[in-house]
CSV table of C-alpha atoms in Angstrom, one decimal:
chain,number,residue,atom,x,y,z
A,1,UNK,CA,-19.9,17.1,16.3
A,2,UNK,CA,-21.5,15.6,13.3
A,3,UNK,CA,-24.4,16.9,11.3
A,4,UNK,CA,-27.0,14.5,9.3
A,5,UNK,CA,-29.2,15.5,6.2
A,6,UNK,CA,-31.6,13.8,3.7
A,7,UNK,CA,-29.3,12.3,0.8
A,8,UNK,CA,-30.8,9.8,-2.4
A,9,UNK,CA,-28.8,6.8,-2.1
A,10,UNK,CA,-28.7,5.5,-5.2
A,11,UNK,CA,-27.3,2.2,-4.8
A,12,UNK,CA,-29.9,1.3,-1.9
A,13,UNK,CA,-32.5,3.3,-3.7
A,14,UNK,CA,-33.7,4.7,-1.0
A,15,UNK,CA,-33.7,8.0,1.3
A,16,UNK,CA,-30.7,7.8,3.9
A,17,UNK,CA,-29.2,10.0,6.5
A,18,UNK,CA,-25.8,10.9,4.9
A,19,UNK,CA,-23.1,11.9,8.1
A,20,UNK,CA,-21.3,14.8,7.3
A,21,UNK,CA,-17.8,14.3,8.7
A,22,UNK,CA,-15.9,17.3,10.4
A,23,UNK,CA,-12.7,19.3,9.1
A,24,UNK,CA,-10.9,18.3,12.1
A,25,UNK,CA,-11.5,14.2,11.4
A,26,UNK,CA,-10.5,15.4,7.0
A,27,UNK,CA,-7.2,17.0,8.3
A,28,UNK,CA,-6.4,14.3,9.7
A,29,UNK,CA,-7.3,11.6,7.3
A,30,UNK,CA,-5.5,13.7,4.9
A,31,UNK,CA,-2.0,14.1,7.1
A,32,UNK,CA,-2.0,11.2,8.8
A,33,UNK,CA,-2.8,9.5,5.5
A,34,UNK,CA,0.1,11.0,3.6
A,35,UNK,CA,2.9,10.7,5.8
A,36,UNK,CA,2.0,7.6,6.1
A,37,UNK,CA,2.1,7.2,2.3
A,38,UNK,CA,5.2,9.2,1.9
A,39,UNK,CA,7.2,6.7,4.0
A,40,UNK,CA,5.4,3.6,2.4
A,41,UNK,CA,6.7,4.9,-0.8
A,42,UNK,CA,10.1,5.5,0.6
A,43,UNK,CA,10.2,1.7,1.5
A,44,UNK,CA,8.3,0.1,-1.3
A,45,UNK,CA,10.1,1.6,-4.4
A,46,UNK,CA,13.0,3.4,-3.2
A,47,UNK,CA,14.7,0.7,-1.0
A,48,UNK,CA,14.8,-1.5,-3.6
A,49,UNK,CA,16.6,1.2,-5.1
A,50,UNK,CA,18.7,2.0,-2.3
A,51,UNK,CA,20.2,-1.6,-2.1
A,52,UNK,CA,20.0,-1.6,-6.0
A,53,UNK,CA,22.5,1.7,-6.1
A,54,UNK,CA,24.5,1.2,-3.1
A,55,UNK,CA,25.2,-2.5,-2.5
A,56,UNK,CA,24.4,-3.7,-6.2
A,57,UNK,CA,21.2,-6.1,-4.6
A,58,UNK,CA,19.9,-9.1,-7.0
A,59,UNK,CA,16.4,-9.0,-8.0
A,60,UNK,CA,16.5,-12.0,-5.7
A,61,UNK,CA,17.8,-10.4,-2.9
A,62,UNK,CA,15.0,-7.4,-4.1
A,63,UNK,CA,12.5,-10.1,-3.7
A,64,UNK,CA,13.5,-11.3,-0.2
A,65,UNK,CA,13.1,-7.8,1.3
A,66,UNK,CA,9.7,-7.0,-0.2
A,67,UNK,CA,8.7,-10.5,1.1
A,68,UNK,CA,10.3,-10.6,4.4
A,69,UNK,CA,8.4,-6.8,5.2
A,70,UNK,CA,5.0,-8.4,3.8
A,71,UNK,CA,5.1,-11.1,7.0
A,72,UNK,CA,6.3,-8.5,9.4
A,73,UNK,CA,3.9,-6.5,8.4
A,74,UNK,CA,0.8,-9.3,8.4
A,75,UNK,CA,1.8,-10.8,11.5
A,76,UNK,CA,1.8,-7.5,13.4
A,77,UNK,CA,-1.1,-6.4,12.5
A,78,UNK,CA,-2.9,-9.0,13.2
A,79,UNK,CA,-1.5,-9.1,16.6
A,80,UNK,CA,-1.8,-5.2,17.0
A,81,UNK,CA,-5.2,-5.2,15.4
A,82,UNK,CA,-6.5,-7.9,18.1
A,83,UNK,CA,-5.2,-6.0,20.8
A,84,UNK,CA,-6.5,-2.8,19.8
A,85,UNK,CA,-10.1,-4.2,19.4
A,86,UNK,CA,-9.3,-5.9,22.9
A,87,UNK,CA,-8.6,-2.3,25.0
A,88,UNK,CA,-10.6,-0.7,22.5
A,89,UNK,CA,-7.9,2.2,21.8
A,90,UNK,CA,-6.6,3.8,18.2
A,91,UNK,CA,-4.8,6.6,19.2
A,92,UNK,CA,-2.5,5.8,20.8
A,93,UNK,CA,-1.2,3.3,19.2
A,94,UNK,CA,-1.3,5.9,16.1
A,95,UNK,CA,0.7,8.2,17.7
A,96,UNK,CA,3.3,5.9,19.9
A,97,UNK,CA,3.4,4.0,16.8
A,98,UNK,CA,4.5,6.8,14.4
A,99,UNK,CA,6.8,8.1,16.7
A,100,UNK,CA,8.5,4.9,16.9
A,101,UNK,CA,8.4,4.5,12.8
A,102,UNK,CA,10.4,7.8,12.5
A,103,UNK,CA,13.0,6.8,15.1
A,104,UNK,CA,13.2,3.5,12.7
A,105,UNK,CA,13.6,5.5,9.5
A,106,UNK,CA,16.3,7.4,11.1
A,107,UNK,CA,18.7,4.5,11.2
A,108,UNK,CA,19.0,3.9,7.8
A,109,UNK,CA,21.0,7.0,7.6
A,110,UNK,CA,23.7,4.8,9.4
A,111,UNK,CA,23.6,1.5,7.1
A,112,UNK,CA,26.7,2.8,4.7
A,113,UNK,CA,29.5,0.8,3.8
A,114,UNK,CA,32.0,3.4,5.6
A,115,UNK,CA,29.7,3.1,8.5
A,116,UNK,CA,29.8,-1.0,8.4
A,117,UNK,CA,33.3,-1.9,7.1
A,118,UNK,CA,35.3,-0.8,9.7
A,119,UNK,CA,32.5,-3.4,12.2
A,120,UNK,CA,33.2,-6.6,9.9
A,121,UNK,CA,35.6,-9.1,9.4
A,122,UNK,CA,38.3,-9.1,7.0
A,123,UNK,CA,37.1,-10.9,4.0
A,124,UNK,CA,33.7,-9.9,4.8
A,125,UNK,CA,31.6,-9.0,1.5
A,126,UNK,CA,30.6,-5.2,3.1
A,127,UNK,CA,27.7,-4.9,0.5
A,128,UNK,CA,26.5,-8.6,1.5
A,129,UNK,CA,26.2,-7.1,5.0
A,130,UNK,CA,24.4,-3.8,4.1
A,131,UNK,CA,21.8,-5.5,2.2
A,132,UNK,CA,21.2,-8.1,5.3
A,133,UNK,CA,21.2,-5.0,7.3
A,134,UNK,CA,19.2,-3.1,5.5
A,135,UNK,CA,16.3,-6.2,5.0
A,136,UNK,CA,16.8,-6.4,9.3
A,137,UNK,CA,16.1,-3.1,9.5
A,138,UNK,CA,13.0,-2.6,7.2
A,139,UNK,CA,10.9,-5.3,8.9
A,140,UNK,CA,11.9,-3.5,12.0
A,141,UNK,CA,10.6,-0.9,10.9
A,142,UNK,CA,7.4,-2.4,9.0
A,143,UNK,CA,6.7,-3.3,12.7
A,144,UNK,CA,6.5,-0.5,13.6
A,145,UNK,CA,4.5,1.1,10.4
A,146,UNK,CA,2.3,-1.2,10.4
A,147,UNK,CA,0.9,-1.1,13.9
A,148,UNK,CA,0.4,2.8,13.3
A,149,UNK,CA,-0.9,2.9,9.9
A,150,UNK,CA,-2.0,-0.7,8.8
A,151,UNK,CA,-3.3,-2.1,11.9
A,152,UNK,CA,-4.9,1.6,14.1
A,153,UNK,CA,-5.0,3.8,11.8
A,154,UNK,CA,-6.8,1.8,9.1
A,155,UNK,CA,-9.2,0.9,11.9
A,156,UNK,CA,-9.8,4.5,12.9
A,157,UNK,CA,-10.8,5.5,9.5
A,158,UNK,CA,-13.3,2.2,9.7
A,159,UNK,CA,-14.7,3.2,13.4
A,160,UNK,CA,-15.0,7.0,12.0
A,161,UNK,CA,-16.7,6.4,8.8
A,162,UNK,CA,-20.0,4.6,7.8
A,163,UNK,CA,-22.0,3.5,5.0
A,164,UNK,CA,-23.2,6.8,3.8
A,165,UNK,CA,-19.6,8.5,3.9
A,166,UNK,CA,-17.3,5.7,3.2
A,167,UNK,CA,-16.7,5.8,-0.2
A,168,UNK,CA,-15.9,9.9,-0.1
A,169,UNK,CA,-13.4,9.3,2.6
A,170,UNK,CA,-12.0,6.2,1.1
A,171,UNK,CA,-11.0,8.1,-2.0
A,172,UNK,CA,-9.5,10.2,-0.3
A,173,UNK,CA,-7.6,7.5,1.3
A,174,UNK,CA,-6.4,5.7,-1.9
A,175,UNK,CA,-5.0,8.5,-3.5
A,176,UNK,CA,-2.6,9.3,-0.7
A,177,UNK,CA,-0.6,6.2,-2.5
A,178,UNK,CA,0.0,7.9,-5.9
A,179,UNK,CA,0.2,11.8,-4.3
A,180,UNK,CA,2.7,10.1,-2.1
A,181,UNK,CA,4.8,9.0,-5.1
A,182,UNK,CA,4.1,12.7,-6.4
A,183,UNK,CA,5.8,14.2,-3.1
A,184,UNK,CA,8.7,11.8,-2.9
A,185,UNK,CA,9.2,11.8,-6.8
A,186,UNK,CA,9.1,15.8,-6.7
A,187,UNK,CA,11.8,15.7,-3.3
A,188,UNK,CA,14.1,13.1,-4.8
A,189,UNK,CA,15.0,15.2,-7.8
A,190,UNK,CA,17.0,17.4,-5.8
A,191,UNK,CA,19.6,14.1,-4.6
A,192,UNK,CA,21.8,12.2,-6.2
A,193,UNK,CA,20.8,8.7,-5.4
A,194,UNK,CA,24.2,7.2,-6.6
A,195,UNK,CA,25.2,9.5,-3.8
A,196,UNK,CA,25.4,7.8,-0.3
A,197,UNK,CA,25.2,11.2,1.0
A,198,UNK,CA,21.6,11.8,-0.4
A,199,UNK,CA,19.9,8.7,1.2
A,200,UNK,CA,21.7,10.3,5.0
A,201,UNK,CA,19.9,13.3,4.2
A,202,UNK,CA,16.5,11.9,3.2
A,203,UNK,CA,16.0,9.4,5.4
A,204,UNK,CA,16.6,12.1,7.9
A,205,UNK,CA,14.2,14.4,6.6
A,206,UNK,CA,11.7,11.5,6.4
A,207,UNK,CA,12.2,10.0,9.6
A,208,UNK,CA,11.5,13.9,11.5
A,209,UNK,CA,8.9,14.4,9.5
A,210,UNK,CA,7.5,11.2,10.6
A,211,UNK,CA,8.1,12.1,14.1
A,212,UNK,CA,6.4,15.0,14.4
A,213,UNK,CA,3.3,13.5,12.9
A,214,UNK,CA,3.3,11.1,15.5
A,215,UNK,CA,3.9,14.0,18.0
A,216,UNK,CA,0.6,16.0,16.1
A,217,UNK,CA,-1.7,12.8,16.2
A,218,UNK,CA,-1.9,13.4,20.2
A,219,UNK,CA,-3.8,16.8,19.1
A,220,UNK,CA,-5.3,16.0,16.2
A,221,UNK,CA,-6.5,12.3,16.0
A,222,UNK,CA,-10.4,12.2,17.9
A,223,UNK,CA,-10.6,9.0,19.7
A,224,UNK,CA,-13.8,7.1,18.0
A,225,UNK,CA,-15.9,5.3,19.9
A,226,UNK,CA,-15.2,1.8,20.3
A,227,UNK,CA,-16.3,-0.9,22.5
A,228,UNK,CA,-13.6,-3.0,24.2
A,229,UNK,CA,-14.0,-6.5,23.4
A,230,UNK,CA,-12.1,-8.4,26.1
A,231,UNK,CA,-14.3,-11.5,25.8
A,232,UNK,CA,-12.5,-14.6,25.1
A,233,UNK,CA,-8.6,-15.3,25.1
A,234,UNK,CA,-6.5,-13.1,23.1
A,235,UNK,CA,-5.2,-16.0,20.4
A,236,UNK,CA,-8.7,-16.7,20.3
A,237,UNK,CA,-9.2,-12.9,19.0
A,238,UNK,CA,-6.2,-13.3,16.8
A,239,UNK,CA,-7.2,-16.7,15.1
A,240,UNK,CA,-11.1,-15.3,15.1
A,241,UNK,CA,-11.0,-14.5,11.1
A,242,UNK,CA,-9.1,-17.6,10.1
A,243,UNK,CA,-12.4,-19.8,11.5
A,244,UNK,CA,-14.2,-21.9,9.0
A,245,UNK,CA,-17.7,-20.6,10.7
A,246,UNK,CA,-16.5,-17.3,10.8
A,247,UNK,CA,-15.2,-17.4,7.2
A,248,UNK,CA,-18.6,-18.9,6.3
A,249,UNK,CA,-21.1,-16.3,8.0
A,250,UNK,CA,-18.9,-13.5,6.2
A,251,UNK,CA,-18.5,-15.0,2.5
A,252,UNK,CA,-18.9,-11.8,0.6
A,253,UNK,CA,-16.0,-10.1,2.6
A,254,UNK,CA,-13.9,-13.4,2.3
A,255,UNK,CA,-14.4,-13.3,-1.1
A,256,UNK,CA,-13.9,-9.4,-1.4
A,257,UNK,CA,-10.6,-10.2,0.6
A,258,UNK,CA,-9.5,-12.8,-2.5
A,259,UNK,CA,-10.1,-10.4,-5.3
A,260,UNK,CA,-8.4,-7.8,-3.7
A,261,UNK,CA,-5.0,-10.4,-3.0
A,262,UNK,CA,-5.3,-11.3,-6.7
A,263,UNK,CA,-5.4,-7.5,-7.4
A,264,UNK,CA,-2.3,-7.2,-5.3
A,265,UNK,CA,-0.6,-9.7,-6.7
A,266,UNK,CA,-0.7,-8.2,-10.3
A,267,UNK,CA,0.3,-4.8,-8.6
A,268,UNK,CA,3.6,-5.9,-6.9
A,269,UNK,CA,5.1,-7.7,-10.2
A,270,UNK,CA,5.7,-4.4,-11.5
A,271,UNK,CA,6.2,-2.4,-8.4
A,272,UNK,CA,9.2,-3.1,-6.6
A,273,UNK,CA,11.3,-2.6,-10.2
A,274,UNK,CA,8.8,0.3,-11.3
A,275,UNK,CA,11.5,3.2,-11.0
A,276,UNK,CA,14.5,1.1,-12.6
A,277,UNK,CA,12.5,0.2,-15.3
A,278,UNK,CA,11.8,3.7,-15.9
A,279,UNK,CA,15.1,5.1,-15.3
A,280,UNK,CA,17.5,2.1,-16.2
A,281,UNK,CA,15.3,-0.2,-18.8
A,282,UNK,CA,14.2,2.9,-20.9
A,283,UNK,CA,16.6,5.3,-20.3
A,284,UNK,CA,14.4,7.8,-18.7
A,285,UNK,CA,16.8,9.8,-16.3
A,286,UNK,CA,14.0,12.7,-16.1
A,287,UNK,CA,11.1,10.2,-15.4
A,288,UNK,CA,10.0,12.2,-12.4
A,289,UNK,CA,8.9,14.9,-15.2
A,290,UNK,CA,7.3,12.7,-17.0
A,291,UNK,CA,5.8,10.5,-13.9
A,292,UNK,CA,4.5,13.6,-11.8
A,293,UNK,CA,1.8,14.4,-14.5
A,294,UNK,CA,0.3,11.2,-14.5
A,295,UNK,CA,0.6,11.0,-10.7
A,296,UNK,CA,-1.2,14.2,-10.8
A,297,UNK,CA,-4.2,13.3,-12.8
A,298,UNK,CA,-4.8,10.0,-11.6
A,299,UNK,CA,-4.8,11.4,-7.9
A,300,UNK,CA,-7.4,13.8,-9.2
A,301,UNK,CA,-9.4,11.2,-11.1
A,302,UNK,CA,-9.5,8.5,-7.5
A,303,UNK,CA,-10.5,11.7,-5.1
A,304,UNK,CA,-13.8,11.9,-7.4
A,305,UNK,CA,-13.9,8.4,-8.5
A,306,UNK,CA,-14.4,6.9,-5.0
A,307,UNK,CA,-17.8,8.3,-4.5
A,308,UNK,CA,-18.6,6.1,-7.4
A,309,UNK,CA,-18.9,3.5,-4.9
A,310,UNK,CA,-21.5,5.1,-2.7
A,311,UNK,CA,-24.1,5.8,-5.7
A,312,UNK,CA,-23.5,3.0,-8.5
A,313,UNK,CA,-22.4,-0.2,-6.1
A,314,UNK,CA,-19.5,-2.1,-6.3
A,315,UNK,CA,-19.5,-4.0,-9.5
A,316,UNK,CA,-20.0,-0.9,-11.7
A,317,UNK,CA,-17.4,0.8,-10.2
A,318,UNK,CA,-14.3,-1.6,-9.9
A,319,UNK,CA,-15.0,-3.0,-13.7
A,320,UNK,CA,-13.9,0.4,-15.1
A,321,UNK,CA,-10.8,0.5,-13.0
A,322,UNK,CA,-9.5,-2.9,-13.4
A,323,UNK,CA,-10.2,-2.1,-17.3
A,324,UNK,CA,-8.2,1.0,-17.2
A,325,UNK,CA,-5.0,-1.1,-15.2
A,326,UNK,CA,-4.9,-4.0,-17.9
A,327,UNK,CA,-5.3,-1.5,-20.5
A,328,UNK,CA,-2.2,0.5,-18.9
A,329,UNK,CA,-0.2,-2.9,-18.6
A,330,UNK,CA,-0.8,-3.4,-22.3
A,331,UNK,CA,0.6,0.0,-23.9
A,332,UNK,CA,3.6,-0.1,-21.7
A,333,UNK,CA,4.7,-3.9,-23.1
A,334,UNK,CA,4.1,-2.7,-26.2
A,335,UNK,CA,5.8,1.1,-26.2
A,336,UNK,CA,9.3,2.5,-25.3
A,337,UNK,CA,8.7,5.8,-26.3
A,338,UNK,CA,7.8,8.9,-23.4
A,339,UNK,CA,4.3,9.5,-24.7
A,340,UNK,CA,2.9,6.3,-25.1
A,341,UNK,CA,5.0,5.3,-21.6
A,342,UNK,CA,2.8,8.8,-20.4
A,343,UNK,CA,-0.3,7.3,-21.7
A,344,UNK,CA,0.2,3.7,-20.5
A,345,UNK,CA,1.4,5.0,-17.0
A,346,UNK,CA,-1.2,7.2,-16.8
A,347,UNK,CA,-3.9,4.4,-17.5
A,348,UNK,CA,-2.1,1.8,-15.1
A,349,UNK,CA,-2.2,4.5,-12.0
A,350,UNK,CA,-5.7,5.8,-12.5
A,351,UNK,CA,-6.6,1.9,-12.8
A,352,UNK,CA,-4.4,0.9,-9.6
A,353,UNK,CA,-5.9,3.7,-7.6
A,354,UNK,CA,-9.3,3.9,-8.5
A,355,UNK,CA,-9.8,0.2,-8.0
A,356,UNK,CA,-8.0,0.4,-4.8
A,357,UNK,CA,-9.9,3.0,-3.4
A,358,UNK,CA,-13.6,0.5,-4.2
A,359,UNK,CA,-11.9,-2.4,-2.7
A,360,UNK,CA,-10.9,-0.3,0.0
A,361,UNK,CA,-14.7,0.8,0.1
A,362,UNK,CA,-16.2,-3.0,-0.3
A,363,UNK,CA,-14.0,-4.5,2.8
A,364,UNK,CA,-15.1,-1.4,5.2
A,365,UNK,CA,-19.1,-2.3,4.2
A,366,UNK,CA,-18.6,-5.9,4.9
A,367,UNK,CA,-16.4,-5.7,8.1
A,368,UNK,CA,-17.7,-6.0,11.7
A,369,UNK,CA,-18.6,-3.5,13.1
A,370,UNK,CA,-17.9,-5.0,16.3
A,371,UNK,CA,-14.9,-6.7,15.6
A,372,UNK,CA,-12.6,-3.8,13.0
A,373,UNK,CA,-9.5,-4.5,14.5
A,374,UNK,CA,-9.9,-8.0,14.2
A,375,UNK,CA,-10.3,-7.6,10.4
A,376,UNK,CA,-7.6,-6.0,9.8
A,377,UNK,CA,-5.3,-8.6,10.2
A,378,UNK,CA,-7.2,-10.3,7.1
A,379,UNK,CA,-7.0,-7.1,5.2
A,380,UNK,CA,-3.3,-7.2,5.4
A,381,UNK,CA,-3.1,-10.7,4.5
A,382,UNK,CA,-4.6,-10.1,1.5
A,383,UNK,CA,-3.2,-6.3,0.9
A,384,UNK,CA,0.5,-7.4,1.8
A,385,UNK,CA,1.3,-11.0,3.0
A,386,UNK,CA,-0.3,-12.6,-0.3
A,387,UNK,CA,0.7,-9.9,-2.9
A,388,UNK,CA,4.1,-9.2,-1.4
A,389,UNK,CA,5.4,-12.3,-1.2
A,390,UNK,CA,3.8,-13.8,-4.6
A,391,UNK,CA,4.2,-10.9,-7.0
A,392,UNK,CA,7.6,-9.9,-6.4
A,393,UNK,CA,8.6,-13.3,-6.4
A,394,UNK,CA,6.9,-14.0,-10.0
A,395,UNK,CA,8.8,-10.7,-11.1
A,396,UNK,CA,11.9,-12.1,-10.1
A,397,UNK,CA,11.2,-15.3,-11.8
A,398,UNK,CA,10.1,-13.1,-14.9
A,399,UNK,CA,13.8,-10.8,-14.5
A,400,UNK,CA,15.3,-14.5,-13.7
A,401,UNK,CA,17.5,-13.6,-17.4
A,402,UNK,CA,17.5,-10.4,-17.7
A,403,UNK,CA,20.1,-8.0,-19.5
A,404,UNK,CA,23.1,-7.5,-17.1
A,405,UNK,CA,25.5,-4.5,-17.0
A,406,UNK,CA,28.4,-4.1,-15.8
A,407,UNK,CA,28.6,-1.2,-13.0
A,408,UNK,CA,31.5,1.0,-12.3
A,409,UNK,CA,33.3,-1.0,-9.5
A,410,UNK,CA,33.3,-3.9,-12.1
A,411,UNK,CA,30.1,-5.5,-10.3
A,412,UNK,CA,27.1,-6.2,-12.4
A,413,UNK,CA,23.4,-5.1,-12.0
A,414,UNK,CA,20.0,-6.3,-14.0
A,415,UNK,CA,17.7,-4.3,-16.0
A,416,UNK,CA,14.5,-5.2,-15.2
A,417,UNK,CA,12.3,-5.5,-19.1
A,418,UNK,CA,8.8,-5.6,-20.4
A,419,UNK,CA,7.7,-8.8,-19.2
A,420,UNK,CA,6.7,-7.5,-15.7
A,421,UNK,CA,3.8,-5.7,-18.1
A,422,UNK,CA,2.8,-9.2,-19.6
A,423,UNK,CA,3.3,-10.8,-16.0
A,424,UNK,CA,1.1,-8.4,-14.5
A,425,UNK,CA,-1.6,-8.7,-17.3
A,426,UNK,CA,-1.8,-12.0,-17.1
A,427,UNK,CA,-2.7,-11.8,-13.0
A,428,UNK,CA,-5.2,-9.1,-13.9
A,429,UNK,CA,-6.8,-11.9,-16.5
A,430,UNK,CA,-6.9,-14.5,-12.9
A,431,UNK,CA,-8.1,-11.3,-10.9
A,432,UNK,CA,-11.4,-11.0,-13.7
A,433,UNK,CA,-12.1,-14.8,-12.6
A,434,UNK,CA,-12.2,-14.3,-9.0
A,435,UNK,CA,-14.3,-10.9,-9.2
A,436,UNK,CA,-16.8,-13.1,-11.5
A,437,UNK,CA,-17.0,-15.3,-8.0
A,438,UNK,CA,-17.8,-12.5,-6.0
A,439,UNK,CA,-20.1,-10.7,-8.2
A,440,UNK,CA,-22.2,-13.9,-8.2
A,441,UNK,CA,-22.3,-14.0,-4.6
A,442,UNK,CA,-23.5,-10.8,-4.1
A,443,UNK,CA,-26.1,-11.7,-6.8
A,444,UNK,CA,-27.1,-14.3,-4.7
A,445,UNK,CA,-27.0,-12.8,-1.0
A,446,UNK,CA,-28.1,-9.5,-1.7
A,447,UNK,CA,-29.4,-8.1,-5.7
A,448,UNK,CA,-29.2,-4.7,-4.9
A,449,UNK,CA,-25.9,-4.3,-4.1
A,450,UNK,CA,-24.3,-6.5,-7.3
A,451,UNK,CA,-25.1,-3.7,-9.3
């Protein structure tokens, strides 16, 4: 049940009704939230790392997965997100929908070269197949993720939420992310990743862990209120946000949606090559000690940070994060040793989560209430489709003559160097220019809330 009292909002400047959100709706942001994270994490910067170790994968061949997962994961949220709005349902699609993601996370515990040899051809390049395998497998299972977590759950937290509350739960939110990396950073140092062993026994853990979360959610999630919207065809719900008109009538939100793709864009240069830059490039085999602090502090820092967004506005409060990320980008181009690479990484995640969790913030304000799942889709276009297939693909270009070593079995691997820093610095400076766009239409539509 909720409860209202008298709050100053200063950012409207004047007296709301502030909705006090109950333990049962915080549990489950928080669990539902992390697991989710947790297996994100597993995908996003350890699969590279997976085919990286085990099958010796290009940064090209790096590149392709991170892309390929970005359009499963678009497309099927924007079909998932139409037809939830359309039945007007989020649970279950939660819960079915992590269930489903575990069983999908489980079968990478069988994509091992003395699982796949003995299946192909004589004169068959085994690792060749693994890594084709392994990109199969991880949109299959991005299809799955992302019609829990990006498409439903995302909604939920939108249907569940409103303007006096948002930014508090949206912290929250973001710095799932960056405690997910902390969890997964912390479990990982007891495995062997050159190991093939290790990766059977954590992507089982991960994938019944995942499981019983879905399991949970049929408890634990509180079906919001939502409205069906069966009015219209259903491609005419799915092409809905893509309308001229529609893009028109909704220009700070479209706008909003650009930033935050240019903001993406300069995260995922570094990303996918974060932990072999780390542990390869700078020699840092105990970069989980020296990670977890940072991860620490600047998932502290967001969980405060976000409710930045409620009292001061958008513009004062994503200037200082964006500040903090380039200022991160440009100590760690510049520095090799562990301090400085402390400092630098320390800067870049407190920047990368703080400013996610106002973007996260800004889209919720502007979206439809009517129409959340609907919105989604775009979200995603701009959170994965746009950054995932451009950044990586400009790191890759960046890596394109990188130092090559020579690995054990007389196959070579890259090191991925410094330039990902400058390559991600220089998106930020394009990101500046398209937040100067927004600001100014915000200035225009509405002068209170460009502050």
């Amino acid at each position: 049940m909720l409860h209202l009292k008298w709050i100053l909002s200063e950012k409207a400047g004047l007296f709301m009704q502030k909705t006090k959100l109950s333990g049962r709706f915080w549990l489950a942001l928080t669990v539902f939230s992390l697991v989710g994270q947790v297996a994100w994490v597993v995908e996003n910067m350890y699969f590279n790392v997976f085919i990286y170790k085990m099958f010796h994968a290009s940064a090209a061949q790096i590149s392709l997965m991170v892309a390929a997962s970005a359009i499963v994961a678009t497309l099927t949220t924007i079909f998932i997100g139409a037809l939830s709005d359309r039945v007007g349902k989020r649970k279950v699609f939660i819960c079915v929908g992590y269930l489903l993601w575990g069983i999908s996370i489980l079968s990478f515990a069988l994509i091992r070269v003395d699982v796949i040899s003995p299946m192909v051809s004589a004169g068959a390049a085994v690792t060749t197949v693994c890594i084709n395998l392994t990109i199969l497998m991880d949109c299959v299972m991005t299809f799955f993720g992302s019609t829990a977590n990006d498409a439903c759950f995302n909604a939920w937290l939108t249907d569940s939420t409103d303007d006096t509350n948002r930014g508090a739960a949206e912290g929250i939110n973001a710095m799932m992310p960056m405690l997910a990396i902390l969890v997964v950073f912390g479990g990982f140092m007891f495995f062997d990743l050159e190991q093939a062993a290790s990766w059977v026994n954590i992507f089982t853990i991960i994938g019944v862990v995942v499981l019983l979360i879905g399991f949970a959610g049929f408890w634990l999630i509180r079906e919001p209120h939502v409205t069906p919207s069966p009015a219209g065809s259903y491609w005419g719900s799915i092409l809905y946000g893509f309308r001229p008109s529609v893009v028109r009538q909704h220009r700070v939100l479209y706008l909003t949606l650009l930033a935050f793709a240019g903001f993406g864009i300069s995260i995922q240069i570094f990303m996918p090559y974060l932990i072999l830059y780390y542990e390869k490039s700078l020699g840092m085999e105990n970069y989980v000690l020296v990670m977890a602090p940072a991860i620490v502090l600047a998932a502290v820092f967001t969980a405060f940070y976000g409710r930045r967004y409620d009292t001061a506005g958008f513009r004062r409060s994503i200037l200082p994060g964006i500040a903090l990320l380039m200022i991160g980008y440009l100590v760690l181009y510049f520095t090799r040793g562990t301090l400085p690479v402390f400092l630098g990484s320390l800067c870049m995640m407190m920047g990368y989560l703080s400013s996610t969790a106002i973007f996260g913030a800004m889209m919720r304000t502007y979206t439809p209430p009517e129409q959340v799942g609907l919105f989604q889709g775009l979200r995603i276009v701009a959170q994965v489709l746009v950054p995932g297939v451009i950044g990586p693909a400009i790191g890759a270009a960046v890596l394109k003559d990188a130092e090559l070593v020579v690995n054990g079995d007389g196959t070579t691997s890259f090191l991925p160097n410094a330039n990902i820093w400058l390559a991600a610095f220089a998106a930020g400076v394009v990101l500046c220019l398209l937040l100067a766009l927004l600001f100014a239409r915000l200035a225009k539509e509405s002068p209170s809330s460009s502050q």
